[in-house]
Coordinates of C-alpha atoms and ligand atoms in Angstrom, one line a residue:
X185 CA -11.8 -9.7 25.7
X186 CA -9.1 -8.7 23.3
X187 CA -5.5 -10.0 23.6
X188 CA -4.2 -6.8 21.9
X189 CA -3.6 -3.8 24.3
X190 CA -6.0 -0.8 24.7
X191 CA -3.4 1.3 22.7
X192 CA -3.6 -1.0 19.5
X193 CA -4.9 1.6 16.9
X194 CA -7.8 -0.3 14.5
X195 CA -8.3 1.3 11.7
X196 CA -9.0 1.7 7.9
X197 CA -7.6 2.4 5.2
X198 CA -8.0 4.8 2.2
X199 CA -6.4 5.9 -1.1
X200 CA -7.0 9.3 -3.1
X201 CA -7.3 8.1 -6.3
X202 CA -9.2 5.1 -5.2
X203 CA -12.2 7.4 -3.7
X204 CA -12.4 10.7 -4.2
X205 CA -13.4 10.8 -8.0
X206 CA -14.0 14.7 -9.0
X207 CA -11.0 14.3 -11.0
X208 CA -11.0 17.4 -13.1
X209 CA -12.8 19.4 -9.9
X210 CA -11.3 22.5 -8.4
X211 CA -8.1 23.0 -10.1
X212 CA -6.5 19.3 -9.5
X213 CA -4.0 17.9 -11.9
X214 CA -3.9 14.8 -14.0
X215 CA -2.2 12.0 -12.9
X216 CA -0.5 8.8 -14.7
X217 CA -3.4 7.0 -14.4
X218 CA -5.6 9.9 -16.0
X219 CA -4.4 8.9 -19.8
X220 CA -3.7 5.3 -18.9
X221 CA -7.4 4.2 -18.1
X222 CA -8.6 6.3 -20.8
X223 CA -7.0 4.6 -23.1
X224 CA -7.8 1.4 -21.6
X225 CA -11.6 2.4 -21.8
X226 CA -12.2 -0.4 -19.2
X227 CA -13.2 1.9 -16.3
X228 CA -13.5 5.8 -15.2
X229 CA -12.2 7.0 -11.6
X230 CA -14.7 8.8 -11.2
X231 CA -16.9 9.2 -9.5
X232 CA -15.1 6.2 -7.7
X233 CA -16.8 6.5 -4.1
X234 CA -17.2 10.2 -4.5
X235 CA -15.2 11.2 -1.1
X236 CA -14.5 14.2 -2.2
X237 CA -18.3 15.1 -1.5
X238 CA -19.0 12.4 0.9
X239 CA -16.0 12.2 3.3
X240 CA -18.2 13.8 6.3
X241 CA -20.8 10.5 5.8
X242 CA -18.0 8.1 5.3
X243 CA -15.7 9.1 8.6
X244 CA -19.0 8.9 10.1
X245 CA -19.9 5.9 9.3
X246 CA -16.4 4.7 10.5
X247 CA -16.6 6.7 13.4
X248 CA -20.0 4.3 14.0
X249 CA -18.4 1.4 14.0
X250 CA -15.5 1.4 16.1
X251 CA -13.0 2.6 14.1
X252 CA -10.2 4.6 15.7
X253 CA -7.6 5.7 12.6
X254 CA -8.4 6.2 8.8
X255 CA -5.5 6.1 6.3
X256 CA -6.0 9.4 3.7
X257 CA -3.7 9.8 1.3
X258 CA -3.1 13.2 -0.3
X259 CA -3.7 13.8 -3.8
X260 CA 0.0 15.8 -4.6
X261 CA -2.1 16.6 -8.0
X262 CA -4.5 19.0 -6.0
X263 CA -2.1 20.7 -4.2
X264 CA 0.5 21.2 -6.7
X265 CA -1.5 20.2 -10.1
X266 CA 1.6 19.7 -12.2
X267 CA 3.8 18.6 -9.5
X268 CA 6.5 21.7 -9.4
X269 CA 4.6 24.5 -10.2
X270 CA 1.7 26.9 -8.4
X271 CA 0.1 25.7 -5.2
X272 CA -3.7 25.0 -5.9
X273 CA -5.2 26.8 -2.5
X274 CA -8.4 24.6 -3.2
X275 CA -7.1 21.7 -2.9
X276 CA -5.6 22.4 0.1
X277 CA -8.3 23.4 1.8
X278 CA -9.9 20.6 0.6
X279 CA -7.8 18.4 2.9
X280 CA -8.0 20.8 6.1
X281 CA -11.6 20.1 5.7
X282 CA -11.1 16.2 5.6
X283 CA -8.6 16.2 8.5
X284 CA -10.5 18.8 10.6
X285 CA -14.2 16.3 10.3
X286 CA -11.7 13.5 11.1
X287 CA -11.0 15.2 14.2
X288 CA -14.6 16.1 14.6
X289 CA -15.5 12.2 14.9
X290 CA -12.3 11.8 17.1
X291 CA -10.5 9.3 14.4
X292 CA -7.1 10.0 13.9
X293 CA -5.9 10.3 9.9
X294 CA -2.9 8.0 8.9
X295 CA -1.6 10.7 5.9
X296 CA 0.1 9.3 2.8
X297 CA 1.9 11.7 0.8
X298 CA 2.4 9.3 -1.9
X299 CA 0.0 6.7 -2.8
X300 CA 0.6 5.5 -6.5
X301 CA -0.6 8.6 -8.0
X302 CA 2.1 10.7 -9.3
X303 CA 1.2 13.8 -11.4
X304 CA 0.9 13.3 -15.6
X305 CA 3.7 15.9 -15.8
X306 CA 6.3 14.3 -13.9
X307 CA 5.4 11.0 -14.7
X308 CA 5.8 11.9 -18.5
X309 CA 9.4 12.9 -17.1
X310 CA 10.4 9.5 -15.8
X311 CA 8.5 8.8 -12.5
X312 CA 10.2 7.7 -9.8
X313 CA 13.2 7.0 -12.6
X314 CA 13.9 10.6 -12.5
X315 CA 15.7 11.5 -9.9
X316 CA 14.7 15.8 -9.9
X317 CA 11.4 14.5 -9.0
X318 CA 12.8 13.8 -5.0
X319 CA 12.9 17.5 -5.3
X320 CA 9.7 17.9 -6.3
X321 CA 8.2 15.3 -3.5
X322 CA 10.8 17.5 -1.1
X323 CA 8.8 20.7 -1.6
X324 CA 5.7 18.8 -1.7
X325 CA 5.8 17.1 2.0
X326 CA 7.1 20.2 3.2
X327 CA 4.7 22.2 2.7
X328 CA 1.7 19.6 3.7
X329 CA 3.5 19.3 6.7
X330 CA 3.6 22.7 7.4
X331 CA -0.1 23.6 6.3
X332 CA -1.6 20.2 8.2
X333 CA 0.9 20.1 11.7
X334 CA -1.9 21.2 13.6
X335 CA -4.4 18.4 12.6
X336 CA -2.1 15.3 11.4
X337 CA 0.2 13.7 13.5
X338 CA 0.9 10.5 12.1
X339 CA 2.7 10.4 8.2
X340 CA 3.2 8.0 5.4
X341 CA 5.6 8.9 3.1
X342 CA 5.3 6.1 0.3
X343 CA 2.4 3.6 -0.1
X344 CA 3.9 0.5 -1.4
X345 CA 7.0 1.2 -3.1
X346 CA 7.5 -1.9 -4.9
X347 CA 3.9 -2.8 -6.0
X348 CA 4.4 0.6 -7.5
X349 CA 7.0 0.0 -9.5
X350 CA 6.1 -3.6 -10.1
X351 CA 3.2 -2.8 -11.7
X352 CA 4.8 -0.2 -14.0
X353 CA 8.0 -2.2 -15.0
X354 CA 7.5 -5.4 -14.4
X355 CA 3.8 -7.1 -14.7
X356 CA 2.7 -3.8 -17.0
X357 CA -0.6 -3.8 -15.3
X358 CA 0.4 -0.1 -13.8
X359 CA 1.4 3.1 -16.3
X360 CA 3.4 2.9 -18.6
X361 CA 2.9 -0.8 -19.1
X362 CA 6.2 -2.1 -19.2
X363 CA 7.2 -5.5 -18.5
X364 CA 10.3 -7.8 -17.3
X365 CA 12.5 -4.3 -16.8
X366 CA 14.1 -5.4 -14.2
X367 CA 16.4 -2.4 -14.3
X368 CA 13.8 0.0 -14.1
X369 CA 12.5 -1.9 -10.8
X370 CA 15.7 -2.0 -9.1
X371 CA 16.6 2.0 -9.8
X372 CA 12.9 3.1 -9.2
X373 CA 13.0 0.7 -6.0
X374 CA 16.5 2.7 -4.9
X375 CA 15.2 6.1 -6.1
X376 CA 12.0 6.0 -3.7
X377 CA 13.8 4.7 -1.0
X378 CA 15.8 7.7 -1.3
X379 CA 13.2 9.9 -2.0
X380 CA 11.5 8.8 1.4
X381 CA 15.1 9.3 3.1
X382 CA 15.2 13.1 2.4
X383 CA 11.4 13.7 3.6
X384 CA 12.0 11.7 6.7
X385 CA 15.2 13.6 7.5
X386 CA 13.5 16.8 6.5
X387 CA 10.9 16.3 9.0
X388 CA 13.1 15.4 11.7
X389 CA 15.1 18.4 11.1
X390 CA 12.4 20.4 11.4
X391 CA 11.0 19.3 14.2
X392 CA 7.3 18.7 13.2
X393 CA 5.2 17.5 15.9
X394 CA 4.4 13.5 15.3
X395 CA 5.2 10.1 13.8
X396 CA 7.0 9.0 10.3
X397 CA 6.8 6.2 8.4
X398 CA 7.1 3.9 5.3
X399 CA 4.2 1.4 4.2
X400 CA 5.9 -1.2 2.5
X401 CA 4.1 -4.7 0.6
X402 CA 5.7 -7.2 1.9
X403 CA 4.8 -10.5 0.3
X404 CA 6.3 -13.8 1.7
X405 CA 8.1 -16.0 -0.8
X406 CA 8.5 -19.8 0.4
X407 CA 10.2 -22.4 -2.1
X408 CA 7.4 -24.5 -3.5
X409 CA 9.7 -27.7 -2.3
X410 CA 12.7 -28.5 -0.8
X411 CA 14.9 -28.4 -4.0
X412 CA 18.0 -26.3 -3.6
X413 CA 17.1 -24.5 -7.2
X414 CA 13.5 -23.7 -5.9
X415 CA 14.8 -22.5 -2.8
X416 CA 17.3 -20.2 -4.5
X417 CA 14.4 -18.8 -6.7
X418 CA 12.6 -17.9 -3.5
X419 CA 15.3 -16.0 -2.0
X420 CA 16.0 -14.0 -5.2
X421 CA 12.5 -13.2 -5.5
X422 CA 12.1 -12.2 -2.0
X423 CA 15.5 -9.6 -2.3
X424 CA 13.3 -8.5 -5.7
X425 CA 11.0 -7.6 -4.0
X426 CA 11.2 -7.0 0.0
X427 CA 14.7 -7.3 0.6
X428 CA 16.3 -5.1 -0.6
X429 CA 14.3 -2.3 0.4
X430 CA 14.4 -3.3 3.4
X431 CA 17.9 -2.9 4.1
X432 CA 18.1 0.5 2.6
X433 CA 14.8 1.7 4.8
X434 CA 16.3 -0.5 8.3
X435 CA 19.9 -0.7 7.5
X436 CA 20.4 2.5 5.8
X437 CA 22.3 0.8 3.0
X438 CA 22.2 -2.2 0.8
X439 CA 23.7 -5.5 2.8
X440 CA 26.4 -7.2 0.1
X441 CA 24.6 -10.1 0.1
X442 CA 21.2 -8.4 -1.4
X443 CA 23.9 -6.6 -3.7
X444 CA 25.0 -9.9 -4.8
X445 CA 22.0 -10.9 -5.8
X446 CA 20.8 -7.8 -7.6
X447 CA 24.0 -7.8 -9.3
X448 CA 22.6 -11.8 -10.8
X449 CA 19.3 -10.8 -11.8
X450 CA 20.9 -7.7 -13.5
X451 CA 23.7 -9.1 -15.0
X452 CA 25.6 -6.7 -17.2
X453 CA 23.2 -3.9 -16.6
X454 CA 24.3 -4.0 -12.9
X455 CA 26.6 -1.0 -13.7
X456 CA 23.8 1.0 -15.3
X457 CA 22.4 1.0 -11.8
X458 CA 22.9 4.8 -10.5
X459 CA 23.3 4.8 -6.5
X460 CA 24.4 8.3 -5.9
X461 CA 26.7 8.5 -2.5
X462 CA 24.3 11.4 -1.1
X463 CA 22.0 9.5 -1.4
X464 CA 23.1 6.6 0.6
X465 CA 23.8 9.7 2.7
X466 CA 20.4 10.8 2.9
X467 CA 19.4 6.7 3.6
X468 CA 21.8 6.4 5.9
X469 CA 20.3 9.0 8.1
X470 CA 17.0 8.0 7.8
X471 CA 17.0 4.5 8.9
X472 CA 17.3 5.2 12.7
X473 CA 14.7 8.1 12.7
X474 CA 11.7 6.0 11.2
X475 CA 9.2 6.0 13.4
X476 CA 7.2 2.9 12.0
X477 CA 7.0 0.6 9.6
X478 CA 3.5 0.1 7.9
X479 CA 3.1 -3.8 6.3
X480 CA 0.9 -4.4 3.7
X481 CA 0.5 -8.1 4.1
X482 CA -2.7 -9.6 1.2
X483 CA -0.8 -13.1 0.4
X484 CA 2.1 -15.2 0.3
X485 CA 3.4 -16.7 -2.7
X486 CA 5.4 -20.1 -3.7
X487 CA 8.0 -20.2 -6.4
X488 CA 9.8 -22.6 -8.4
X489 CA 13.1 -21.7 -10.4
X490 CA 12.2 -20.1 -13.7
X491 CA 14.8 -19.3 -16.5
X492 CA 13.2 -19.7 -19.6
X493 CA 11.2 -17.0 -21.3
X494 CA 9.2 -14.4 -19.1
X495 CA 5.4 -14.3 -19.3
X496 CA 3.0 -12.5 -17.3
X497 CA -1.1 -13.3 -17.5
X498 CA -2.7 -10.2 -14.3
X499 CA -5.7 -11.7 -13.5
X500 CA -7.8 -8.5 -12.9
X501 CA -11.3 -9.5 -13.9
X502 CA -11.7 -11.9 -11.2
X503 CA -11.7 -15.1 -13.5
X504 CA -10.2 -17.6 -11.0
X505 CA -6.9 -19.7 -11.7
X506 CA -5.8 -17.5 -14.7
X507 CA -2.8 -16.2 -13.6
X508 CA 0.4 -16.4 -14.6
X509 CA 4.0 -15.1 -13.2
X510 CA 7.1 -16.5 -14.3
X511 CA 9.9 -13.7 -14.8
X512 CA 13.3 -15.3 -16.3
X513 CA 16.1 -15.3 -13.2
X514 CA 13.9 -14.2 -10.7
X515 CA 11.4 -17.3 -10.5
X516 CA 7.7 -18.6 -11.2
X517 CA 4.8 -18.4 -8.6
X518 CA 3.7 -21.5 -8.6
X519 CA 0.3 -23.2 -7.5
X520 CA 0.2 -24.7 -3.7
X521 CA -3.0 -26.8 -3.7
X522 CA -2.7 -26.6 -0.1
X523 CA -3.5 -23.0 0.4
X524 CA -7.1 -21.2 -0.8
X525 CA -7.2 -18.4 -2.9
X526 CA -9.3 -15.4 -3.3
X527 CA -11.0 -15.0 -7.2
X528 CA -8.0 -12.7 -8.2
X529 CA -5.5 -15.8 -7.2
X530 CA -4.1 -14.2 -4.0
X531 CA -3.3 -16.7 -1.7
X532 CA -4.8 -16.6 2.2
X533 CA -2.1 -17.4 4.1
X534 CA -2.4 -15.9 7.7
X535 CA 0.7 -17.4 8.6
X536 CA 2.8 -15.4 6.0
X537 CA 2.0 -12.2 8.1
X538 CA 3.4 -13.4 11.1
X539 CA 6.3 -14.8 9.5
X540 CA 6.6 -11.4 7.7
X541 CA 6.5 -9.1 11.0
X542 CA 9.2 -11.9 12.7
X543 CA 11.1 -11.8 9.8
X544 CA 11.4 -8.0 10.6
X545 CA 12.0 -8.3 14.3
X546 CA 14.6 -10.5 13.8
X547 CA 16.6 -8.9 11.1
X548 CA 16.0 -5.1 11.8
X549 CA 16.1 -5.2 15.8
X550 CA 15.6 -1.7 15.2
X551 CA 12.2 -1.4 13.7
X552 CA 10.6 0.4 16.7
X553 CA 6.8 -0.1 15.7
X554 CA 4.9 -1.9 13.1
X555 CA 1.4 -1.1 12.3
X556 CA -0.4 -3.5 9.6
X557 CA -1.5 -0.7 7.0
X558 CA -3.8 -2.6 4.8
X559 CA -4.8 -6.1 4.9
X560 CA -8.5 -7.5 3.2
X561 CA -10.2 -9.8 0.9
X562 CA -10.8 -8.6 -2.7
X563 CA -14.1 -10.2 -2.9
X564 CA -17.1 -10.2 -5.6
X565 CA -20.0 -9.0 -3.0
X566 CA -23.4 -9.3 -3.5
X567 CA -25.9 -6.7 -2.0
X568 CA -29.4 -8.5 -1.1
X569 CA -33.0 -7.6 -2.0
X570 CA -33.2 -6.3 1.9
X571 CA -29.7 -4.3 2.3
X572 CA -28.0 -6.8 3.9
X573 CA -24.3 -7.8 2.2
X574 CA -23.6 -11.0 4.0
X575 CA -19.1 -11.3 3.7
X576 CA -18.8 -14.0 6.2
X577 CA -15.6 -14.8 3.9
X578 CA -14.3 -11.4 4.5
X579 CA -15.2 -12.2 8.3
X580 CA -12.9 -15.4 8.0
X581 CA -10.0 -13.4 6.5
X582 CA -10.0 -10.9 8.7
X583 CA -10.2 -12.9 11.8
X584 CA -7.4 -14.9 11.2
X585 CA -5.3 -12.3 10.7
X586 CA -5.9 -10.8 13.4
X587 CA -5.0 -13.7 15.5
X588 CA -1.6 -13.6 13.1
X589 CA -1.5 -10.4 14.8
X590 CA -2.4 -11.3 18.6
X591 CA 0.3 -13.8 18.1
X592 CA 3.1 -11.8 17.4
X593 CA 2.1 -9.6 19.8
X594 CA 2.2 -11.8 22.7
X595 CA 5.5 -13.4 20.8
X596 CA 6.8 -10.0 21.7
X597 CA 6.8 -8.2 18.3
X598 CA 5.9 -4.5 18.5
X599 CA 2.6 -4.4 16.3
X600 CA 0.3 -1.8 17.2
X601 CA -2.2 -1.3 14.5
X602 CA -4.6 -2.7 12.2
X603 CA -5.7 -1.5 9.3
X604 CA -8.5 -3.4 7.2
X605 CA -8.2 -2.5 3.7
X606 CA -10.6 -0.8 2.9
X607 CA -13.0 1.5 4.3
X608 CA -15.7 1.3 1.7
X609 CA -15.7 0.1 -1.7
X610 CA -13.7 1.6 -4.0
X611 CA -12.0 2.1 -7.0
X612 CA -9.0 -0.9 -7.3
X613 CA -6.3 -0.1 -10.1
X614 CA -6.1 -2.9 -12.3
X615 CA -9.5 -4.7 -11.8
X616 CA -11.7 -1.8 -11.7
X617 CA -15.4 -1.7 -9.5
X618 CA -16.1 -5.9 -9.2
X619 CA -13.3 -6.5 -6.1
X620 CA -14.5 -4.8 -3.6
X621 CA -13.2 -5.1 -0.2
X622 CA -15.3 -2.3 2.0
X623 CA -16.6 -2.6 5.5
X624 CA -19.3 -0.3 4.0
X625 CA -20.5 -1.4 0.3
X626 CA -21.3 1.0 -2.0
X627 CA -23.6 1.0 -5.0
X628 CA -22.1 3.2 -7.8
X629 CA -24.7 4.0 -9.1
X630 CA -26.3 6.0 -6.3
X631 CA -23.8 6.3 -4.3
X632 CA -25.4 5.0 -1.5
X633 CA -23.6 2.9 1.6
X634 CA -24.9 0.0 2.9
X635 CA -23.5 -1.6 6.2
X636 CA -22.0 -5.3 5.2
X637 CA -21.5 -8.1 7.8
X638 CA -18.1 -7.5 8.1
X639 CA -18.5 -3.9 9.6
X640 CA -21.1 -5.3 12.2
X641 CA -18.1 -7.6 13.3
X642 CA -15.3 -4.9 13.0
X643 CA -17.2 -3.1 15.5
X644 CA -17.4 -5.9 18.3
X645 CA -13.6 -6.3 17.6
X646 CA -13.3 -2.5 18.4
X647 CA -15.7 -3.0 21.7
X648 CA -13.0 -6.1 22.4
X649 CA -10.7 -3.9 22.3
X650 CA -11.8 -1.3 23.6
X651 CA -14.2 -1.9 25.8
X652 CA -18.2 -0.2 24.7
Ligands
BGP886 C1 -2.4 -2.3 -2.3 C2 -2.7 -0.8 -2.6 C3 -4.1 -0.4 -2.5 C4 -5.1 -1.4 -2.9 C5 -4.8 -2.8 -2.4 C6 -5.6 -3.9 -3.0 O1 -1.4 -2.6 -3.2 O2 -1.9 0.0 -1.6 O3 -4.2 0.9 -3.1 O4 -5.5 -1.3 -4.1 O5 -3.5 -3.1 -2.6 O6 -5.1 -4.2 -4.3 P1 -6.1 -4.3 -5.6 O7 -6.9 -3.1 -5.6 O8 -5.1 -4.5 -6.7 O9 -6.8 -5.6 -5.3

């Protein structure tokens, strides 16, 4: 038997852009990834898994093999195809569809309204940098939450606000390609923590039926030694990037110690910063209505002081030991020869999560719930002559996260959900079609499925759980 409690919710997890393909299909708009890859010419989203014809087989499937929740996010490009403008009735019924066959095979959609894939017109504006686009996402949210209330109860604002905006401004492997703009990070970091504010508010206001949250990444950073400079580096890199956010989304405003430190990786450009006071309004107000907080947990990382030149190498073909981090002020990931890595060097660190989720308890009594929203191995599968994909290594992963998990949980942590990233092979951003991390793989070429290993095991972990 299980040691996590019949109301655990295992799921699975999904991203628009990362499945549906059908790109240019029934009215929906381009998004900042549209010009991006094509200019790259390294891959095509579509047809990615093709879910946009094949959702029915692929909740199916899930519904098969003990999976209770799916995490769907909403392409805002087929609903409103240049972000402000007409409502695309297609695409919305689109998603009724999806959400109404989710029902059907009694799993229960996690909805993202954001999931890196803002549309080409308002990402030519500035992105998450602008701030008219809150108003935008405003108008957006409310009116999926009014069309879907009936079929969705549970709601995601933003997937991953900092790898977002990491990837954008900092390693350059997201649109537009920028690097070391630490600026841009910070503001774009406050700017959708404020964004999220107003559409939590806004649905607590109105009184929608169901649970809000935020799916952060949260990535522990441990000092590769003892040395006070090392140990410095980690804590600036973990404000960077968790903890800051973390106080706006728990707190409701920035603590003057992460201020301090965002004020030193700054420097003079601190001031350029723009923190509006209704917006630490709208945060403000937030912070003790979320719901949940959804974790992203893939790795933990060790750093060593860096202040020399920045240089970034994003290992996204899968060409082990080739990457390379080291941003000036904020530190360099380092090797630990200690820990294994995956082909894409990200470190498996089990331990990380549950230091993560305490880490949360501890600070943020007030956290309510925690669900783990996505965690998986990237992995270069191979599909044999007979059908069979054997992943015991995606087996390993998994497993000992989830004993992270039953850990906490009997530590007394309030984690209720699980979430393996992903559901069936898909499309990943930066490294294209060879890191696959589905329970079902797919062949892209025909589009067929073919049950791995892995989702023989997920479903014994859902009869565990569940009972048969
Ligand atoms: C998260 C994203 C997902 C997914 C996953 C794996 O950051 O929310 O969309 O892609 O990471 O990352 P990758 O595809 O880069 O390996």
């Amino acid at each position: 038997m299980s040691k996590l409690p019949k109301d655990f919710v295992l799921g699975a997890a999904t991203a628009a852009y990362q499945v549906e393909g059908s790109s240019t299909v029934d009215g929906k708009g381009r998004v900042l990834w549209d010009g991006f890859l094509e200019k790259q010419g390294r891959f095509s989203t579509d047809p990615a898994s093709d879910f946009y014809n094949r959702y029915e087989e692929d909740i199916k499937l899930a519904s098969e093999y003990g999976i209770k929740a799916i995490r769907i996010s909403i392409a805002w490009s087929r609903i409103i195809p240049d972000g402000t403008g007409e409502v695309n009735q297609k695409g919305l019924d689109y998603y009724r569809k999806v959400f109404e066959t989710c029902r059907k095979y009694d799993i229960e959609p996690f909805v993202t309204l954001h999931h890196f894939d803002t549309p080409e017109t308002l990402f030519e504006k500035g992105d998450w940098l602008n701030k008219d686009q809150i108003n935008a996402f405003e108008r957006y949210a409310e009116l999926v939450f009014d069309e879907y209330n009936d079929v969705v109860k549970y709601w995601i604002t933003i997937n991953e606000p900092i790898a977002y905006v990491q990837g954008q401004y900092i390693t350059g492997a997201f649109p537009p390609g920028e690097q070391y703009n630490t600026l841009k990070c910070l503001q774009a970091q406050h700017n959708q923590i404020a964004a999220h504010s107003r559409i939590v508010n806004l649905f607590k206001s109105k009184g929608y039926e169901g649970e809000i949250g935020l799916v952060h990444a949260l990535t522990q950073f441990y000092s590769i030694d003892d040395q006070p400079l090392n140990q410095i580096a980690a804590y600036k890199h973990d404000i960077f990037m968790n903890g800051f956010m973390l106080d706006g989304t728990f707190l409701g405003y920035y603590t003057p110690a992460k201020l301090t430190v965002v004020k030193e990786i700054l420097g003079e450009e601190f001031d350029k910063l723009d923190i509006r006071k209704e917006e630490l309004e709208d945060i403000k107000k937030a912070a003790p209505q979320l719901d949940f907080l959804g974790i992203n947990y893939y790795q933990s990382n060790w750093i060593k002081y860096h202040n020399e030149e920045s240089y970034i190498h994003h290992n996204g073909t899968g060409d082990k030991g080739t990457s390379v981090f080291r941003v000036k002020g904020i530190g360099e990931v380092v090797k630990n020869e200690a820990i294994p890595t995956n082909d894409w060097d990200w470190y498996i660190y089990p331990e990380g999560l549950y230091d993560m989720m305490e880490r949360v308890k501890n600070d943020y009594p007030n956290y309510k719930k925690i669900y783990v929203t996505e965690n998986g191995l990237g992995y270069k599968d191979v599909l044999e002559d007979n059908g069979e994909v054997h992943d015991d290594e995606r087996i390993d992963y998994v497993r000992q996260h989830i004993e992270a998990i039953e850990r906490a949980y009997a530590d007394g942590i309030n984690v209720k959900g699980y979430f393996i990233w992903s559901l069936q092979d898909m499309f990943s951003w930066s490294n294209g079609y060879n890191k696959r991390y589905g329970l079902f793989y797919i062949d892209f070429e025909t589009q067929k499925r073919y049950v791995k290993d892995s989702a023989k095991w997920y479903k014994q972990l859902s009869e565990d759980i569940y009972g048969k």
